[in-house]
Each structure stands twice: as structure tokens, then as C-alpha cells.
Short mmCIF file of C-alpha atoms and ligand atoms in Angstrom, two decimals:
data_model
loop_
_atom_site.label_atom_id
_atom_site.label_comp_id
_atom_site.label_asym_id
_atom_site.label_seq_id
_atom_site.Cartn_x
_atom_site.Cartn_y
_atom_site.Cartn_z
CA UNK A 1 0.00 0.00 0.00
CA UNK A 2 1.22 3.49 -0.78
CA UNK A 3 1.62 5.87 2.16
CA UNK A 4 -1.25 8.11 1.28
CA UNK A 5 -3.85 6.79 -1.07
CA UNK A 6 -5.82 9.40 -2.98
CA UNK A 7 -9.22 7.73 -2.74
CA UNK A 8 -11.09 9.15 -5.69
CA UNK A 9 -14.08 6.83 -5.80
CA UNK A 10 -17.59 8.16 -5.24
CA UNK A 11 -17.83 6.65 -1.77
CA UNK A 12 -16.60 5.58 0.64
CA UNK A 13 -14.76 8.88 0.65
CA UNK A 14 -11.68 9.97 2.61
CA UNK A 15 -12.28 10.60 6.30
CA UNK A 16 -10.41 13.43 8.09
CA UNK A 17 -7.99 12.35 10.84
CA UNK A 18 -10.02 14.03 13.59
CA UNK A 19 -13.06 11.99 12.53
CA UNK A 20 -11.06 8.76 12.61
CA UNK A 21 -9.75 9.73 16.01
CA UNK A 22 -13.24 10.45 17.33
CA UNK A 23 -14.24 6.95 16.31
CA UNK A 24 -11.78 5.43 18.76
CA UNK A 25 -13.93 6.75 21.61
CA UNK A 26 -14.63 3.99 24.15
CA UNK A 27 -18.03 2.35 23.86
CA UNK A 28 -20.89 3.97 25.72
CA UNK A 29 -24.30 2.80 26.79
CA UNK A 30 -26.47 3.26 23.72
CA UNK A 31 -29.44 3.76 26.03
CA UNK A 32 -27.54 6.19 28.24
CA UNK A 33 -27.22 9.96 28.50
CA UNK A 34 -24.00 10.40 26.54
CA UNK A 35 -25.36 8.63 23.49
CA UNK A 36 -28.67 10.48 23.81
CA UNK A 37 -26.81 13.80 23.65
CA UNK A 38 -24.77 12.56 20.70
CA UNK A 39 -27.66 11.38 18.53
CA UNK A 40 -29.76 14.44 19.26
CA UNK A 41 -26.88 16.79 18.39
CA UNK A 42 -26.19 14.92 15.18
CA UNK A 43 -29.88 14.74 14.22
CA UNK A 44 -30.27 18.50 14.72
CA UNK A 45 -27.27 19.25 12.52
CA UNK A 46 -28.55 16.89 9.85
CA UNK A 47 -31.84 18.78 9.74
CA UNK A 48 -29.93 21.90 8.73
CA UNK A 49 -28.19 20.11 5.89
CA UNK A 50 -31.45 18.52 4.76
CA UNK A 51 -33.14 21.97 4.96
CA UNK A 52 -36.04 20.41 6.78
CA UNK A 53 -38.07 20.85 9.93
CA UNK A 54 -38.87 17.13 9.96
CA UNK A 55 -36.85 14.71 12.05
CA UNK A 56 -33.91 13.15 10.30
CA UNK A 57 -33.89 9.50 11.32
CA UNK A 58 -30.55 7.73 11.54
CA UNK A 59 -30.40 4.05 10.63
CA UNK A 60 -27.42 1.79 11.08
CA UNK A 61 -27.32 0.71 7.47
CA UNK A 62 -25.76 1.68 4.16
CA UNK A 63 -27.65 3.87 1.69
CA UNK A 64 -29.51 0.91 0.23
CA UNK A 65 -31.01 0.24 3.66
CA UNK A 66 -32.26 3.82 3.65
CA UNK A 67 -33.83 3.31 0.21
CA UNK A 68 -35.50 0.12 1.38
CA UNK A 69 -36.83 1.99 4.44
CA UNK A 70 -38.21 4.71 2.17
CA UNK A 71 -40.15 2.21 0.07
CA UNK A 72 -41.55 -0.05 2.79
CA UNK A 73 -42.64 2.76 5.11
CA UNK A 74 -44.96 4.57 2.71
CA UNK A 75 -46.21 1.94 0.25
CA UNK A 76 -48.34 -1.18 0.18
CA UNK A 77 -48.02 -4.25 -2.05
CA UNK A 78 -49.87 -3.57 -5.30
CA UNK A 79 -49.28 0.19 -5.19
CA UNK A 80 -48.27 1.56 -8.54
CA UNK A 81 -45.04 3.57 -8.59
CA UNK A 82 -43.25 5.45 -11.34
CA UNK A 83 -39.56 4.56 -11.14
CA UNK A 84 -37.48 7.16 -12.93
CA UNK A 85 -34.12 5.62 -13.78
CA UNK A 86 -31.10 7.13 -15.45
CA UNK A 87 -28.64 4.47 -14.31
CA UNK A 88 -27.74 1.63 -11.98
CA UNK A 89 -29.00 3.26 -8.78
CA UNK A 90 -32.31 4.24 -10.35
CA UNK A 91 -32.69 0.60 -11.36
CA UNK A 92 -31.87 -0.46 -7.81
CA UNK A 93 -34.57 1.78 -6.33
CA UNK A 94 -37.08 0.22 -8.78
CA UNK A 95 -35.88 -3.28 -7.85
CA UNK A 96 -36.47 -2.63 -4.16
CA UNK A 97 -40.04 -1.48 -4.84
CA UNK A 98 -40.60 -4.51 -7.09
CA UNK A 99 -39.22 -6.88 -4.45
CA UNK A 100 -41.78 -5.64 -1.93
CA UNK A 101 -44.68 -6.06 -4.33
CA UNK A 102 -45.15 -2.59 -5.79
CA UNK A 103 -46.35 -2.44 -9.38
CA UNK A 104 -43.41 -0.68 -10.97
CA UNK A 105 -43.82 1.44 -14.08
CA UNK A 106 -40.39 2.26 -15.42
CA UNK A 107 -39.41 5.58 -16.95
CA UNK A 108 -35.95 4.72 -18.21
CA UNK A 109 -33.37 6.93 -19.86
CA UNK A 110 -30.10 6.23 -21.58
CA UNK A 111 -27.26 5.86 -19.11
CA UNK A 112 -25.76 9.30 -19.74
CA UNK A 113 -28.93 11.40 -19.74
CA UNK A 114 -30.92 13.26 -17.13
CA UNK A 115 -34.65 12.73 -16.67
CA UNK A 116 -37.02 15.22 -18.29
CA UNK A 117 -39.59 16.61 -15.82
CA UNK A 118 -42.09 16.89 -18.69
CA UNK A 119 -41.95 13.12 -19.20
CA UNK A 120 -42.76 12.70 -15.52
CA UNK A 121 -45.64 15.16 -15.86
CA UNK A 122 -47.06 13.20 -18.81
CA UNK A 123 -46.63 9.83 -17.09
CA UNK A 124 -48.52 11.07 -14.03
CA UNK A 125 -51.23 12.75 -16.10
CA UNK A 126 -51.73 9.51 -18.06
CA UNK A 127 -52.07 7.30 -15.01
CA UNK A 128 -53.99 8.43 -11.96
CA UNK A 129 -53.16 5.12 -10.23
CA UNK A 130 -49.50 6.04 -9.73
CA UNK A 131 -49.12 6.73 -6.01
CA UNK A 132 -45.45 7.56 -5.81
CA UNK A 133 -42.45 8.55 -7.89
CA UNK A 134 -38.98 7.18 -7.19
CA UNK A 135 -36.08 9.27 -8.39
CA UNK A 136 -32.31 9.44 -7.98
CA UNK A 137 -31.02 12.97 -7.43
CA UNK A 138 -27.44 12.27 -8.43
CA UNK A 139 -26.86 9.10 -10.45
CA UNK A 140 -23.48 7.93 -9.23
CA UNK A 141 -23.12 5.28 -11.95
CA UNK A 142 -23.19 7.86 -14.76
CA UNK A 143 -22.17 11.16 -13.17
CA UNK A 144 -25.47 12.81 -14.04
CA UNK A 145 -27.55 15.01 -11.72
CA UNK A 146 -31.29 15.06 -12.29
CA UNK A 147 -33.19 18.37 -12.20
CA UNK A 148 -34.75 17.36 -8.90
CA UNK A 149 -36.41 20.64 -8.06
CA UNK A 150 -38.26 20.65 -11.39
CA UNK A 151 -39.23 17.00 -11.04
CA UNK A 152 -40.45 17.68 -7.51
CA UNK A 153 -42.61 20.58 -8.74
CA UNK A 154 -44.31 18.30 -11.24
CA UNK A 155 -44.89 15.58 -8.65
CA UNK A 156 -46.31 18.10 -6.16
CA UNK A 157 -48.68 19.49 -8.78
CA UNK A 158 -49.91 15.96 -9.49
CA UNK A 159 -50.24 15.30 -5.73
CA UNK A 160 -48.25 12.07 -5.59
CA UNK A 161 -45.51 11.04 -3.20
CA UNK A 162 -41.88 11.66 -4.10
CA UNK A 163 -39.18 9.33 -2.81
CA UNK A 164 -35.66 10.62 -3.41
CA UNK A 165 -32.34 8.81 -3.46
CA UNK A 166 -30.02 11.63 -2.45
CA UNK A 167 -27.23 9.28 -1.38
CA UNK A 168 -24.49 10.92 -3.44
CA UNK A 169 -25.84 14.46 -3.53
CA UNK A 170 -27.13 15.65 -0.16
CA UNK A 171 -24.46 17.70 1.66
CA UNK A 172 -22.49 18.30 -1.55
CA UNK A 173 -25.06 19.64 -4.03
CA UNK A 174 -27.97 21.97 -3.14
CA UNK A 175 -31.10 20.10 -2.06
CA UNK A 176 -33.96 21.63 -0.07
CA UNK A 177 -36.17 18.95 1.37
CA UNK A 178 -39.05 21.11 2.61
CA UNK A 179 -38.96 23.93 0.07
CA UNK A 180 -38.89 21.50 -2.85
CA UNK A 181 -41.57 19.27 -1.30
CA UNK A 182 -39.67 16.00 -1.12
CA UNK A 183 -41.51 13.28 0.79
CA UNK A 184 -38.82 10.76 1.65
CA UNK A 185 -35.22 11.84 1.31
CA UNK A 186 -32.37 9.39 1.83
CA UNK A 187 -28.61 9.72 2.05
CA UNK A 188 -25.64 7.82 3.48
CA UNK A 189 -22.71 8.64 5.75
CA UNK A 190 -19.90 7.48 3.45
CA UNK A 191 -20.57 9.99 0.67
CA UNK A 192 -20.33 13.76 1.14
CA UNK A 193 -20.40 13.58 4.92
CA UNK A 194 -16.71 12.78 5.46
CA UNK A 195 -17.68 9.85 7.67
CA UNK A 196 -17.23 6.11 7.18
CA UNK A 197 -19.97 3.84 5.83
CA UNK A 198 -22.56 2.59 8.27
CA UNK A 199 -25.31 5.17 8.65
CA UNK A 200 -28.27 6.09 6.46
CA UNK A 201 -30.24 9.28 7.06
CA UNK A 202 -33.92 9.51 6.19
CA UNK A 203 -36.30 12.47 6.38
CA UNK A 204 -40.07 11.97 6.01
CA UNK A 205 -42.54 14.75 5.20
CA UNK A 206 -45.93 15.02 6.91
CA UNK A 207 -47.48 13.55 3.77
CA UNK A 208 -45.10 10.59 4.05
CA UNK A 209 -46.04 10.02 7.70
CA UNK A 210 -49.71 10.11 6.72
CA UNK A 211 -49.03 7.49 4.06
CA UNK A 212 -47.10 5.51 6.66
CA UNK A 213 -50.28 5.02 8.69
CA UNK A 214 -51.77 2.84 5.95
CA UNK A 215 -48.58 1.44 4.37
CA UNK A 216 -48.73 -2.35 4.42
CA UNK A 217 -45.36 -3.43 3.09
CA UNK A 218 -43.62 -5.70 5.61
CA UNK A 219 -41.00 -4.02 7.78
CA UNK A 220 -39.35 -4.60 11.09
CA UNK A 221 -35.70 -3.49 11.30
CA UNK A 222 -36.47 -0.47 9.13
CA UNK A 223 -39.81 0.46 10.70
CA UNK A 224 -39.33 4.24 10.73
CA UNK A 225 -42.15 4.94 13.19
CA UNK A 226 -40.06 3.15 15.82
CA UNK A 227 -37.09 5.42 15.02
CA UNK A 228 -39.29 8.52 15.15
CA UNK A 229 -40.81 7.53 18.49
CA UNK A 230 -37.44 6.87 20.13
CA UNK A 231 -35.55 9.92 18.84
CA UNK A 232 -36.92 12.26 21.56
CA UNK A 233 -35.43 9.84 24.10
CA UNK A 234 -32.12 9.91 22.25
CA UNK A 235 -32.27 6.27 21.24
CA UNK A 236 -32.66 4.02 18.23
CA UNK A 237 -34.79 0.86 18.24
CA UNK A 238 -31.78 -1.43 17.78
CA UNK A 239 -28.11 -1.23 18.75
CA UNK A 240 -26.62 1.53 16.58
CA UNK A 241 -23.13 1.73 15.03
CA UNK A 242 -21.97 3.85 17.95
CA UNK A 243 -18.46 4.52 16.62
CA UNK A 244 -19.72 5.96 13.37
CA UNK A 245 -21.95 8.33 15.34
CA UNK A 246 -18.89 9.63 17.19
CA UNK A 247 -17.11 10.19 13.88
CA UNK A 248 -20.12 11.82 12.24
CA UNK A 249 -20.48 14.25 15.12
CA UNK A 250 -16.99 15.63 14.44
CA UNK A 251 -17.48 15.57 10.66
CA UNK A 252 -20.69 17.60 10.97
CA UNK A 253 -18.94 20.10 13.22
CA UNK A 254 -16.30 20.56 10.53
CA UNK A 255 -18.96 20.89 7.83
CA UNK A 256 -20.89 23.46 9.86
CA UNK A 257 -17.71 25.51 10.21
CA UNK A 258 -17.16 25.49 6.45
CA UNK A 259 -20.84 26.27 5.82
CA UNK A 260 -23.21 24.83 3.25
CA UNK A 261 -22.71 27.48 0.59
CA UNK A 262 -18.95 27.12 0.69
CA UNK A 263 -19.21 23.34 0.59
CA UNK A 264 -21.41 23.54 -2.53
CA UNK A 265 -19.03 26.02 -4.16
CA UNK A 266 -16.02 23.82 -3.40
CA UNK A 267 -17.75 20.81 -4.97
CA UNK A 268 -18.65 22.85 -8.05
CA UNK A 269 -15.01 23.96 -8.37
CA UNK A 270 -13.58 20.48 -7.95
CA UNK A 271 -16.03 19.08 -10.49
CA UNK A 272 -15.25 21.79 -13.01
CA UNK A 273 -11.54 21.22 -12.57
CA UNK A 274 -11.98 17.47 -13.06
CA UNK A 275 -14.10 17.83 -16.20
CA UNK A 276 -11.74 20.33 -17.79
CA UNK A 277 -8.72 18.29 -16.80
CA UNK A 278 -9.88 15.02 -18.33
CA UNK A 279 -11.06 16.77 -21.48
CA UNK A 280 -7.68 18.44 -21.89
CA UNK A 281 -6.21 14.92 -21.94
CA UNK A 282 -8.41 14.25 -24.99
CA UNK A 283 -10.91 12.16 -23.03
CA UNK A 284 -14.68 12.32 -23.41
CA UNK A 285 -17.19 12.76 -20.61
CA UNK A 286 -20.09 10.31 -20.42
CA UNK A 287 -22.44 13.19 -19.61
CA UNK A 288 -22.17 15.45 -22.63
CA UNK A 289 -24.63 18.01 -21.28
CA UNK A 290 -22.84 20.36 -18.91
CA UNK A 291 -26.16 21.40 -17.31
CA UNK A 292 -26.56 17.95 -15.77
CA UNK A 293 -22.92 17.10 -15.09
CA UNK A 294 -22.54 15.94 -11.51
CA UNK A 295 -20.56 17.94 -9.01
CA UNK A 296 -19.78 14.83 -6.96
CA UNK A 297 -18.64 12.28 -9.54
CA UNK A 298 -17.35 12.45 -13.10
CA UNK A 299 -17.74 9.50 -15.47
CA UNK A 300 -15.17 9.38 -18.25
CA UNK A 301 -15.41 7.24 -21.38
CA UNK A 302 -12.46 4.89 -21.58
CA UNK A 303 -10.66 5.51 -24.86
CA UNK A 304 -10.54 2.77 -27.52
CA UNK A 305 -7.75 0.31 -27.00
CA UNK A 306 -7.44 0.99 -23.27
CA UNK A 307 -8.66 -1.48 -20.69
CA UNK A 308 -10.32 0.17 -17.72
CA UNK A 309 -8.96 -2.42 -15.31
CA UNK A 310 -5.39 -1.92 -16.57
CA UNK A 311 -5.69 1.85 -16.23
CA UNK A 312 -7.11 1.61 -12.72
CA UNK A 313 -4.39 -0.79 -11.64
CA UNK A 314 -1.59 1.47 -12.90
CA UNK A 315 -3.20 4.50 -11.27
CA UNK A 316 -3.43 2.71 -7.95
CA UNK A 317 -0.17 0.74 -7.95
CA UNK A 318 2.13 3.38 -9.36
CA UNK A 319 0.50 6.67 -8.41
CA UNK A 320 -1.63 5.88 -5.37
CA UNK A 321 -4.81 7.15 -7.01
CA UNK A 322 -7.90 4.97 -6.71
CA UNK A 323 -10.69 5.58 -9.21
CA UNK A 324 -13.87 3.56 -9.76
CA UNK A 325 -14.85 1.50 -12.80
CA UNK A 326 -18.22 1.40 -14.51
CA UNK A 327 -21.21 -0.48 -13.12
CA UNK A 328 -23.47 -3.01 -14.82
CA UNK A 329 -23.72 -2.23 -18.56
CA UNK A 330 -21.07 0.49 -18.24
CA UNK A 331 -18.53 -1.96 -16.85
CA UNK A 332 -15.35 -1.82 -18.94
CA UNK A 333 -16.59 1.27 -20.78
CA UNK A 334 -16.02 4.09 -18.32
CA UNK A 335 -14.08 5.00 -15.23
CA UNK A 336 -15.34 7.36 -12.54
CA UNK A 337 -13.59 9.99 -10.48
CA UNK A 338 -15.21 10.85 -7.17
CA UNK A 339 -14.93 14.43 -5.94
CA UNK A 340 -17.18 14.64 -2.92
CA UNK A 341 -16.72 15.12 0.78
CA UNK A 342 -13.12 15.71 1.77
CA UNK A 343 -11.64 16.93 -1.51
CA UNK A 344 -9.35 19.83 -2.29
CA UNK A 345 -7.65 21.16 -5.39
CA UNK A 346 -4.48 19.24 -4.64
CA UNK A 347 -6.35 15.90 -4.74
CA UNK A 348 -7.75 16.64 -8.19
CA UNK A 349 -4.45 17.99 -9.48
CA UNK A 350 -2.72 14.82 -8.35
CA UNK A 351 -5.42 12.67 -9.96
CA UNK A 352 -5.09 14.47 -13.29
CA UNK A 353 -1.30 14.28 -13.20
CA UNK A 354 -1.49 10.56 -12.45
CA UNK A 355 -3.89 10.08 -15.37
CA UNK A 356 -1.55 11.96 -17.69
CA UNK A 357 1.27 9.59 -16.77
CA UNK A 358 -0.76 6.37 -16.57
CA UNK A 359 -2.70 6.69 -19.84
CA UNK A 360 0.33 6.35 -22.15
CA UNK A 361 1.43 3.33 -20.07
CA UNK A 362 -1.76 1.50 -21.03
CA UNK A 363 -1.72 2.29 -24.73
CA UNK A 364 -3.24 5.75 -25.07
CA UNK A 365 -1.69 8.53 -27.09
CA UNK A 366 -2.08 11.90 -25.43
CA UNK A 367 -3.12 14.80 -27.65
CA UNK A 368 -0.16 16.86 -28.87
CA UNK A 369 -1.64 20.14 -27.61
CA UNK A 370 -3.06 20.14 -24.14
N1 LIG B 1 -27.82 5.40 -4.41
C1 LIG B 1 -26.78 6.09 -4.89
C2 LIG B 1 -27.03 7.24 -5.79
C3 LIG B 1 -25.48 5.70 -4.56
O1 LIG B 1 -24.44 6.38 -5.04
C4 LIG B 1 -25.28 4.59 -3.71
C5 LIG B 1 -23.93 4.14 -3.35
O2 LIG B 1 -23.00 4.20 -4.10
C6 LIG B 1 -26.40 3.93 -3.23
C7 LIG B 1 -27.65 4.36 -3.60
C8 LIG B 1 -26.28 2.72 -2.39
O3 LIG B 1 -25.69 3.01 -1.22
P1 LIG B 1 -24.91 1.90 -0.37
O4 LIG B 1 -23.85 1.34 -1.23
O5 LIG B 1 -24.43 2.73 0.77
O6 LIG B 1 -25.92 0.89 0.04
#
């Protein structure tokens, strides 16, 4: 292993030393006063980042657990849902709903495009039976950010529920849970939050809680009403990942000091730098439309004649830079550079320099003028 790995995958993301240190805190009673103070402090801070007055419930699970909780807490088997998918995570959200017996209507896009809110409007107008819309805010598999606010407006006008996978966006890209009218909003600790994997955060609107009263999908571990009822006591229904809470507390403190606007601006800068950098090496972005290019992850088309796995191995073994490959049908076709959470100019500069050196080693000819 190299001394300092530049972890440029879209999660888990690098964790600051003070967060790692906080996680070595001795165990505490998870039904005691210290933990109660910790969870309530963290939950309050999360509300600010979610831009919501609703409780943010904290589950000991990865993001997928949060998505599963979203589905099973507001829907019943047989409910019709519109699953908007622009990539692998959109498909996953649909698969969860399908697994629990929802009748899934797919609105699929090419894996490089953003969803069009007008398509959502038409789909809802054509089918009054659709109860809920599932949508991914930032599609990590393609590096595309959906126009969530516009989609939310359409869903609100049609008076359906909106379930949002904000796993790789919330905290890094603007998202306003209450103002935009999102009903269930889900994210995960290992993305923009500078914390390790292990926690999912879920906010439910009043409409979502109303739906919860009649939602019949089976649930036990992820029964959100239990989480809501115990939060005022500073507890979770089951034993939580206590160490990750200690780390998150410090990470949120650091994020609050930087401030949301500055965090968003830093992500926009890092993303811009990444996109320009890879293009100046003659590479093509998967997302051709700058308006929807993600500020947390950039997907780059692998040039002809270059094997993604070979490129990733050289980057990691010789330059200490770890990038992600493509998922599902994009496997072998793209590589992805994560720029969310703890990321500064130097990290991106080093990534681009490593790419410039590694690409010729795996058979790529760099453009003469760059
Ligand atoms: N949704 C999106 C957009 C993601 O990026 C991820 C993780 O990469 C997930 C869902 C799933 O999260 P997890 O791997 O934490 O279960």
C-alpha cells in the first residue's frame, strides 16, 4: 500500500484524521445519556443540511437500507409507482419497490442522460393510479444530476408522493427537502459527509407520515415509526453503530464551520476542474450536457484500446490514485472519479497528473496540444 492513497471513488470517501480519532472513543451505553446527547446533536445538525423541519432519522445501514426503508414505510403491495431511472441506482430503487410487491412502471433513460420533468408530468397525467415517484437525485453510476427541483414541482402538482435517493448528492449539491416538497429523502454517511460507511439518514414529510399510517409493506428493522418515536429519548430501536456516530459528530462540526454554501461552491469547483482536466487529456465525458454534469462524480469514457482495469491498476499501484470503474452495462466502458466530501484542489491535481502519466502506459496517445 502506498503511504497516502488518494481515494477518488464516489464513496466511501476519505475521512479526516479528527473523525477517525473520534471513532476510537470507548463504547458507551447506547441507552444512556452520553449517546442520547450525541444522537440528538447529530440529528439537529442533519436537519440543517437537509433543509427540513422534519426529524432526520438515523439508521445503522448503508444507503440501500435507507432506500428500502423509504419504500416499505410509505407503500403497500400492489401500489403503482413510477420509477425514474437514469442508471444503476435508479434501477436499484425500482428493484427494491418490485421486491416488496409494488407495481413498478419504469421511466428509463439512456445511461448518460438526465430525466425530463415533462416526461414525468405526462406519465402522471396519463395514469392516476400512480401513487409515488422514485427518483435518484445524483446518479453515481453515470455522473449525471437530475433536475430534482423541477421533477419535484411536477410531482407536487400531481399530488403524488416523491421518494428521493439523495445518497451521493445531499451535503455536496444543493437540495432543499421542505422547500422542494420531497416526501422521503435518503442519504448515506460514506458519501459527502466525510464519515465512514454505516449510517443512512432519512427524512419523512408530513405527507409521508400520513401514508405511513396505511402502508402495508412488511418491515421490522427499518420500521421508521419506531425510530421517530425513540428519537426524543435519544435512542434508536436497535443497537446503533456507535463509533460511526462519534465520527459523524466531528465531521458535521467541521462541515458546519465550512458552511453549506462554501461546501457547494467547493464541490462545483472540484467538479469543473476534473471535467476540464480530463477533457484536456483528450478524453470524453459520459455526460455530454454540462447542465446535468454531476458535481460529486465524473464518469469518463475509456478511450478505444485501453482497458479500464489496466488503467485503474496502474493509477493505484504506481501513483496511489484509486478511481472507480463502470457499473453493470457500463462496466469496462467508463471510469469514474469521485470528488465529494473531503476533496481539495491538490487531490484533483494529483489525480489528473497521475492520469496523464498512466494513460500512455496503457496504450493511449495523449493529444499533442493540451
Ligand atoms: N444510491 C446512490 C445514488 C449511490 O451512489 C449509492 C452508493 O454508491 C447507493 C444508492 C447505495 O448506497 P450503499 O452502497 O451505501 O448501500
